[in-house]
Short mmCIF file of C-alpha atoms and ligand atoms in Angstrom, two decimals:
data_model
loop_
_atom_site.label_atom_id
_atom_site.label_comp_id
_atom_site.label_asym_id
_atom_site.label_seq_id
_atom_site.Cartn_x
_atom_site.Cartn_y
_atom_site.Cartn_z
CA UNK A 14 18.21 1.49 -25.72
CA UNK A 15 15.11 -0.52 -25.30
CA UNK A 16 13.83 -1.94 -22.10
CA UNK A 17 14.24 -5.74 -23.62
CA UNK A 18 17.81 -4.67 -24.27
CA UNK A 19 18.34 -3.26 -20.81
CA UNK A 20 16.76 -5.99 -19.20
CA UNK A 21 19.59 -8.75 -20.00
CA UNK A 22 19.46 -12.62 -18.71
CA UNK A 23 17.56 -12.28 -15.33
CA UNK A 24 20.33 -15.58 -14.52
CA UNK A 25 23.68 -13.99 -12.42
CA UNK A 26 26.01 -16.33 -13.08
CA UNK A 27 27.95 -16.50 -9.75
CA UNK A 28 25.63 -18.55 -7.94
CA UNK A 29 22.89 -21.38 -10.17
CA UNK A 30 19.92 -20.41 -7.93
CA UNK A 31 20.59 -16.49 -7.86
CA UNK A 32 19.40 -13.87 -10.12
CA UNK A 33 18.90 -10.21 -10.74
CA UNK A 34 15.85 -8.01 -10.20
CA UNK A 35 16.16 -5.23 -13.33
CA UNK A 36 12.79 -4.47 -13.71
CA UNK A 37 9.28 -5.63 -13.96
CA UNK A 38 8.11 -5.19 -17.11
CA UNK A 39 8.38 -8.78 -18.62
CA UNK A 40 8.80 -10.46 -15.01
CA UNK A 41 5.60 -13.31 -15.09
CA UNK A 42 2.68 -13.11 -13.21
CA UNK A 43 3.78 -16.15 -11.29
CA UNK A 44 6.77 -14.27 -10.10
CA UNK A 45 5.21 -11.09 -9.24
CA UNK A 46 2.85 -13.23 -7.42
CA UNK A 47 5.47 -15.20 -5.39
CA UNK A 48 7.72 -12.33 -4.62
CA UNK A 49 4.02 -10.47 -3.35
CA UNK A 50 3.31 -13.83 -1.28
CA UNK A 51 6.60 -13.75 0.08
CA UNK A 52 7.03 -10.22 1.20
CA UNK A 53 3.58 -10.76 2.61
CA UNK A 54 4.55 -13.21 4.99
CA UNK A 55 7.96 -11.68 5.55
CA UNK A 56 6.87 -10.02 9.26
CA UNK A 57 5.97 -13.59 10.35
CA UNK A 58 8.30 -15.87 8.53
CA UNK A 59 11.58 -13.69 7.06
CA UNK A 60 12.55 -15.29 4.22
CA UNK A 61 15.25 -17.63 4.28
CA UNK A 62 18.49 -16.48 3.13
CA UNK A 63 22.33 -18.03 3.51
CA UNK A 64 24.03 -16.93 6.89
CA UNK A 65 26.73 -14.70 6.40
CA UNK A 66 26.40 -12.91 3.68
CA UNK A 67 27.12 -9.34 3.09
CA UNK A 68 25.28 -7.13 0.04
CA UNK A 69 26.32 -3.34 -0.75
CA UNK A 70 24.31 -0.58 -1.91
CA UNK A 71 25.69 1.57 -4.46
CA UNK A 72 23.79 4.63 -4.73
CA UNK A 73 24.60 6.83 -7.41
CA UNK A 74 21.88 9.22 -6.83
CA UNK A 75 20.13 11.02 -3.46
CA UNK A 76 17.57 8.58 -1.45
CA UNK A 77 15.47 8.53 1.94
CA UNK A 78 13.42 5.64 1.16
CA UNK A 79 15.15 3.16 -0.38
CA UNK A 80 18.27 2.81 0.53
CA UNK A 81 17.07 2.59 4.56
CA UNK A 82 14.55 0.06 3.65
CA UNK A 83 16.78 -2.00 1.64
CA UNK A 84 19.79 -1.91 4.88
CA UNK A 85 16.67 -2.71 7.22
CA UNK A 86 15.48 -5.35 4.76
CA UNK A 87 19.44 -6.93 4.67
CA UNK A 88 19.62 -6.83 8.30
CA UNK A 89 16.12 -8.44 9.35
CA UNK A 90 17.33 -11.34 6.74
CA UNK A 91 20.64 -11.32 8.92
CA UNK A 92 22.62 -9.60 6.12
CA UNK A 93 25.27 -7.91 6.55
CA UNK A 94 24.85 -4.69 4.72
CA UNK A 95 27.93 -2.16 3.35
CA UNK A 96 26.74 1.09 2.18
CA UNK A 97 28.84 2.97 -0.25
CA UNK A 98 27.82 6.79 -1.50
CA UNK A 99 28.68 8.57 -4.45
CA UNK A 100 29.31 11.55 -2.27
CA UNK A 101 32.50 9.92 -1.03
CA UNK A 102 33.14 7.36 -3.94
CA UNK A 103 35.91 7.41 -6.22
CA UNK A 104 33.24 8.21 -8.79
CA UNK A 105 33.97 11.41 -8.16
CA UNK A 106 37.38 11.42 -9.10
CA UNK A 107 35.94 9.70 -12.65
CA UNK A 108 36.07 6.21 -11.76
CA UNK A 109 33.14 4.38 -13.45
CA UNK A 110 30.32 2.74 -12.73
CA UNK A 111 30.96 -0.61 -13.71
CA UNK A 112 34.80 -0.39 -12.16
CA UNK A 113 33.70 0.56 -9.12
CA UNK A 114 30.65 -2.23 -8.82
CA UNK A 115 33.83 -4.72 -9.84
CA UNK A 116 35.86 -3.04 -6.98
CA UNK A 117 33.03 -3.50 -4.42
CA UNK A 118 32.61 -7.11 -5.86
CA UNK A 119 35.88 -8.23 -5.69
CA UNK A 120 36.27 -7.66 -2.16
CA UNK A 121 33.53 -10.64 -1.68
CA UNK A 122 30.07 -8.98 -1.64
CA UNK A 123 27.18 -11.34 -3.04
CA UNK A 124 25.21 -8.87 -3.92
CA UNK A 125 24.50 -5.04 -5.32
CA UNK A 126 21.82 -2.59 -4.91
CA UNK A 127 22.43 -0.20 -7.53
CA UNK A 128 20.57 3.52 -7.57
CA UNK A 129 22.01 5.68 -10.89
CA UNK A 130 20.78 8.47 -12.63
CA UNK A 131 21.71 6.58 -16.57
CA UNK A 132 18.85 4.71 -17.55
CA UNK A 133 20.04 1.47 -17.81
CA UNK A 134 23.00 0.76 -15.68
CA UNK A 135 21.81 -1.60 -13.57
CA UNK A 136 21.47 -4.20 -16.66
CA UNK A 137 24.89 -2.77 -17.74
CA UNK A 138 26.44 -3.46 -14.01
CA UNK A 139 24.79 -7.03 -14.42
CA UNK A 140 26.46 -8.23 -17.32
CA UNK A 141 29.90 -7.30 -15.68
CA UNK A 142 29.88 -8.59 -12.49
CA UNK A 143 29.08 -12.50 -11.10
CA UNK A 144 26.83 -11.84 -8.33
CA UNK A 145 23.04 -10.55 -9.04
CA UNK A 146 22.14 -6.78 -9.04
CA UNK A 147 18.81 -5.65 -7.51
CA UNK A 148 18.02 -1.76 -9.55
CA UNK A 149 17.08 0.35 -7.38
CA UNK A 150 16.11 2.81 -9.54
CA UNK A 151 18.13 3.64 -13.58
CA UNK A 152 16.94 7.21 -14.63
CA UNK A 153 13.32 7.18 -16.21
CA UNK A 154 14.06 3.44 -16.79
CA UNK A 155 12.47 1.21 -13.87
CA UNK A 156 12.22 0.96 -9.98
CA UNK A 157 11.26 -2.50 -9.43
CA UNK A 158 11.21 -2.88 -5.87
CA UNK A 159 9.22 0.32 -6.10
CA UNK A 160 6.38 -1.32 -8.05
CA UNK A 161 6.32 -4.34 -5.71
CA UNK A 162 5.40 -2.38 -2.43
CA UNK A 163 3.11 -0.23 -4.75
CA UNK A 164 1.43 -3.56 -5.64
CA UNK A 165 1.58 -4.48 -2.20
CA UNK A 166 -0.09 -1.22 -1.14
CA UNK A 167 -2.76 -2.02 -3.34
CA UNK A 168 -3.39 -5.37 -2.69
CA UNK A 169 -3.65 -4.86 1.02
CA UNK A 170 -6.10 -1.87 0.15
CA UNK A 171 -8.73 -3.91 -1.57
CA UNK A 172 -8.24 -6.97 0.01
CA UNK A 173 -6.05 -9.02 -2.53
CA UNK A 174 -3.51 -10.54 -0.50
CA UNK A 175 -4.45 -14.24 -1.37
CA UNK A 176 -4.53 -13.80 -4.98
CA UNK A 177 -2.63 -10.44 -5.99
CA UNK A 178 -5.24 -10.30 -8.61
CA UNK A 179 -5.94 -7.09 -9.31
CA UNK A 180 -9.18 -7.83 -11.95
CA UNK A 181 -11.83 -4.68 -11.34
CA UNK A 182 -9.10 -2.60 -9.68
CA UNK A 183 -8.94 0.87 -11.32
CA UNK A 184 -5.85 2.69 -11.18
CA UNK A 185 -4.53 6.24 -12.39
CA UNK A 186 -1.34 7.44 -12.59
CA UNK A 187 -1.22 11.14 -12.58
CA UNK A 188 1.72 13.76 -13.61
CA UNK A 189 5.34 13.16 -14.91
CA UNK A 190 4.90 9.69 -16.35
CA UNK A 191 7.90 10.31 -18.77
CA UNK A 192 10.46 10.76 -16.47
CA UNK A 193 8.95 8.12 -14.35
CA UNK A 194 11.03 4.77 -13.52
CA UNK A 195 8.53 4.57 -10.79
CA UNK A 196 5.73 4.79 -13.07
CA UNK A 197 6.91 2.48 -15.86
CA UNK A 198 7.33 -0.48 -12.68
CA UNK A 199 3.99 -0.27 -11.32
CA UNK A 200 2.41 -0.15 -15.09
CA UNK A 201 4.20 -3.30 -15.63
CA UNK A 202 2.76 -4.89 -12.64
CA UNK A 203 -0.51 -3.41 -12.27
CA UNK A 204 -1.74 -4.42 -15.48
CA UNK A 205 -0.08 -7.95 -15.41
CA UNK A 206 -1.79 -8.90 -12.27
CA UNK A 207 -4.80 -7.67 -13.98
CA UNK A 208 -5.44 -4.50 -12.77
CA UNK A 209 -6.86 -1.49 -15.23
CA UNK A 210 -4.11 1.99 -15.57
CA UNK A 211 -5.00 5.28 -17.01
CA UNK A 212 -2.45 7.73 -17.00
CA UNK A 213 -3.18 11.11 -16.84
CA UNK A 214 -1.24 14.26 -18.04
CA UNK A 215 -0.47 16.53 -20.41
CA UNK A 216 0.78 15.36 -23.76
CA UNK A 217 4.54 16.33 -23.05
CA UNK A 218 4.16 14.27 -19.69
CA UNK A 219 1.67 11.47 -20.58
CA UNK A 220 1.67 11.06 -24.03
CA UNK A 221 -0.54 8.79 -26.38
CA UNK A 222 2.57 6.54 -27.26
CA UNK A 223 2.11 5.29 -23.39
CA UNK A 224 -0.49 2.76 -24.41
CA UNK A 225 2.41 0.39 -26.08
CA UNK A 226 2.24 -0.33 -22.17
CA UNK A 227 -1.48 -1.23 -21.80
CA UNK A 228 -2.59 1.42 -20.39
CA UNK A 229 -5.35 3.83 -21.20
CA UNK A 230 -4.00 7.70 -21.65
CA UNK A 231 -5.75 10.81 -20.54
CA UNK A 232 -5.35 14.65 -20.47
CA UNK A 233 -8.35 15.25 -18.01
CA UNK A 234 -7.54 14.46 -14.58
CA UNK A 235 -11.27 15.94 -14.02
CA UNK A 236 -12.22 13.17 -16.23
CA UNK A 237 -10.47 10.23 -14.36
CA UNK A 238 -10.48 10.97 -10.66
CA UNK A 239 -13.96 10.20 -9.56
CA UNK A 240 -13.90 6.67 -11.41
CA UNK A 241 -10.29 5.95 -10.01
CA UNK A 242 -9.87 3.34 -6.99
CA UNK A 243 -6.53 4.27 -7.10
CA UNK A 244 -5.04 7.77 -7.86
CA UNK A 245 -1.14 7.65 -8.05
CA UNK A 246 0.60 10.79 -7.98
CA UNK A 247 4.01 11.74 -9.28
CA UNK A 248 6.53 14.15 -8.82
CA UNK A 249 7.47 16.47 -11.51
CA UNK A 250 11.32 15.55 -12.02
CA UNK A 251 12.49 18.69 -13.15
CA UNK A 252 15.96 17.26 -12.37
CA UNK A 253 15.28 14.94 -15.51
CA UNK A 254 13.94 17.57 -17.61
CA UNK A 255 16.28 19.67 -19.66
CA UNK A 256 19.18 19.61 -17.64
CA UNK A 257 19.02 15.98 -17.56
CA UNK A 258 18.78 13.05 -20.62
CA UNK A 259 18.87 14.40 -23.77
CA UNK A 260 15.77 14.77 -25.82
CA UNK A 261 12.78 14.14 -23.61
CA UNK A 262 12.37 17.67 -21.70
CA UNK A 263 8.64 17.98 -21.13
CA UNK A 264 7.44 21.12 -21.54
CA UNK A 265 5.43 22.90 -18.02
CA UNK A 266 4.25 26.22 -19.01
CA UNK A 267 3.99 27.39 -15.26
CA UNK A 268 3.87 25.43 -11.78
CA UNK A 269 0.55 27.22 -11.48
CA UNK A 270 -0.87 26.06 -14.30
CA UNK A 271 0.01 22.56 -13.83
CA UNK A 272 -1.50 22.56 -10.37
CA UNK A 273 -4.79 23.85 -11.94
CA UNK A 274 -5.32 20.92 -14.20
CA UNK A 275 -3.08 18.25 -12.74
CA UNK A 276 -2.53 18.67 -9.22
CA UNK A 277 -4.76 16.35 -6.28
CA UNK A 278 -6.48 19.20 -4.61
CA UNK A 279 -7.83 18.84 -1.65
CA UNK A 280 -11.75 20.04 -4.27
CA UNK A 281 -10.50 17.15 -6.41
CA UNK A 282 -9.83 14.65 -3.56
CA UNK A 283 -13.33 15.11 -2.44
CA UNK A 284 -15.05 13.68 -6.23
CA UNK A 285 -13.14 10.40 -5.52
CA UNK A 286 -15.15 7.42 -4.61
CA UNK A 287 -15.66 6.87 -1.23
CA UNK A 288 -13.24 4.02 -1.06
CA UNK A 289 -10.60 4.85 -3.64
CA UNK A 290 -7.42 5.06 -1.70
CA UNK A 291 -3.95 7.67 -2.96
CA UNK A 292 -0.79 6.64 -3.87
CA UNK A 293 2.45 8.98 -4.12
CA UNK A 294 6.17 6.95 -4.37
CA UNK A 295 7.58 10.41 -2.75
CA UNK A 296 9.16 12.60 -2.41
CA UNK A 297 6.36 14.66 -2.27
CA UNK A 298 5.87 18.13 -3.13
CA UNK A 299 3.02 19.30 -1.12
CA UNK A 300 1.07 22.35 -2.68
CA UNK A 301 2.23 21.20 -6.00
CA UNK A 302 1.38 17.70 -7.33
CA UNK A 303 -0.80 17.18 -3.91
CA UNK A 304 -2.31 19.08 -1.35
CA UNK A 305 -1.02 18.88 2.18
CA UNK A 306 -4.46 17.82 3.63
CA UNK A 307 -4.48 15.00 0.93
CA UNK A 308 -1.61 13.50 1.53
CA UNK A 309 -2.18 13.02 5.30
CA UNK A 310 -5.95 12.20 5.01
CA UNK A 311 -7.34 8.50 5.70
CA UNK A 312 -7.55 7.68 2.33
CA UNK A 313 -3.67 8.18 1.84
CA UNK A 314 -1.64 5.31 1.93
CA UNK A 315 1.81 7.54 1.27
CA UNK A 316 3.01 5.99 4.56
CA UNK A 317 1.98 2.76 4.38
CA UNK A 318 3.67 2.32 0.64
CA UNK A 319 7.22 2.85 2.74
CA UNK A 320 5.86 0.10 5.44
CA UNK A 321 5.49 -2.16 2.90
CA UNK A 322 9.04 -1.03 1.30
CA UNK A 323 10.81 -2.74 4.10
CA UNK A 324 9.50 -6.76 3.63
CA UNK A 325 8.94 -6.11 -0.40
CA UNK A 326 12.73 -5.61 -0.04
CA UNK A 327 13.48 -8.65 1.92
CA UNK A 328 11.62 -10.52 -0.16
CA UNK A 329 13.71 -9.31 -3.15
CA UNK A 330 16.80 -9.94 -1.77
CA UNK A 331 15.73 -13.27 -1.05
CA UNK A 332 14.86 -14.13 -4.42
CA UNK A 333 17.69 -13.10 -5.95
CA UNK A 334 19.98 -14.35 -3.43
CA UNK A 335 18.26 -17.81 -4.16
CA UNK A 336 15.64 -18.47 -1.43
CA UNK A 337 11.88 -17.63 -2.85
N1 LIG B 2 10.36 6.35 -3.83
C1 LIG B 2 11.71 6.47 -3.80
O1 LIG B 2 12.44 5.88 -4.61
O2 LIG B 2 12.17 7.29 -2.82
P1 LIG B 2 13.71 7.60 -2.51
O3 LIG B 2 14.24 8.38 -3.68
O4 LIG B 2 13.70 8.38 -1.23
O5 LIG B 2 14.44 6.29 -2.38
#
């Protein structure tokens, strides 16, 4: 399935003002821009949303960081928030997806954050149901609220926050791009607020077919970090690998070996510019995709991209609830 196809009518059709949040790629620079603006503003002015409301997430798959910032996001917007886990859903007993988000619906939620591990089951929960879906992550599909605070991170770093333009702002993103939902959201809006994206990795992980996206593709991480502003790093999903979807099990010869071209050693860390700032979506595996000592040096921003999770999210629930 292609990302167009997964990415139905943005529209929900419970509500005329409401609408989903599927993914990024495709959403207009006007949009990213307002949704930016608003979650800016969110600590001072919380975005409006109707009283009385209640939203459920639906996680299908483990989280720390999302699903708290989304039920802190729903309660600073006075949302009541319902929180239902696949560890003690009747998915387990083979219930699907799509029954069980029109079971939580019909007992008068307007709204559902949905985490799964199929790549496009959001979109496929938001052409069932009548109130709007927010993804919160679909497999190696898309994380959008995930590239919003990454956005955020970055616009706060170099000073963008009036214009979320992101002209002369150098990003790379290094390591399991594949299997990367988080990845493929902060491509999409990185480069359409302007911004330039290498990614970097081996050909089974970052492969050439990656600049469909507009970005520039690299196997030398030696070759990108020093010209970098930005250096994302990702996890390596093994879960996603062969166990997981069919078909697209990158091939890692050894941990070892990965670390020794692709990891963000403390050495490497040291050739970035002076002001180039790191990125990592987490959860992090120190010692292998990043050293310990980089990921709690000043020029990590690891903390600060879950900060900025919590008004990204109410700003997202906002606009799809009808209010940005
Ligand atoms: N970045 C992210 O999605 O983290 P969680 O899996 O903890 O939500």
């Amino acid at each position: 399935m292609t990302a167009a196809a997964m990415t139905p009518t943005t529209t929900a059709p419970g509500r005329s003002s409401s609408r989903h949040l599927l993914a990024l790629r495709g959403l207009p620079a006007k949009d990213l821009r307002s949704l930016l603006a608003s979650a800016r503003d969110a600590a001072d002015t919380p975005p409006v949303v109707p009283g009385g409301l209640t939203i459920a997430t639906l996680f299908f798959e483990d989280s720390t960081r999302t699903r708290t910032s989304f039920t802190l996001a729903a309660q600073r917007c006075g949302l009541h928030c319902v929180d239902l886990s696949a560890v003690t859903s009747s998915v387990n007993k083979g219930e699907t997806l799509i029954d069980t988000a029109l079971t939580v619906e019909a007992m008068g939620v307007q709204a559902l954050i949905v985490r799964a591990r199929q790549s496009g089951a959001a979109a496929l929960i938001a052409q069932r149901v009548r109130i709007p879906v927010l993804n919160a992550g679909d497999g190696r599909h898309e994380h959008p609220t995930q590239g919003l605070l990454d956005a955020m991170t970055l616009a706060k770093a170099f000073d963008r926050l009036d214009t979320f333009d992101f002209r002369g702002v150098h990003v790379a993103i290094v390591g399991d791009i594949v299997s990367s939902r988080v990845a493929r959201s902060a491509i999409a809006a990185f480069t359409t607020l302007g911004a330039r994206v290498t990614c970097v990795g081996p050909a089974s992980m970052a492969p050439a077919s990656l600049a469909s996206l507009g970005v520039e593709v690299s196997p030398r991480l030696d070759a990108v970090v020093d010209q970098a502003d930005a250096v994302m790093m990702l996890r390596i999903q093994f879960e996603r690998h062969a166990a997981g979807e069919p078909g697209k099990a990158p091939t890692l010869a050894s941990v070892r070996e990965y670390r020794a071209f692709y990891a963000l050693t403390t050495e490497r860390a040291a050739r970035m510019k002076d002001h180039a700032i790191v990125l990592h979506p987490g959860p992090m595996n120190r010692g292998i995709e990043i050293d310990a000592e980089v990921a709690d040096a000043a020029r990590s921003r690891v903390l600060a991209q879950v900060a900025n999770g919590v008004p990204v999210r109410m700003a997202a629930l906002a606009w799809c609830l009808g209010r940005v």
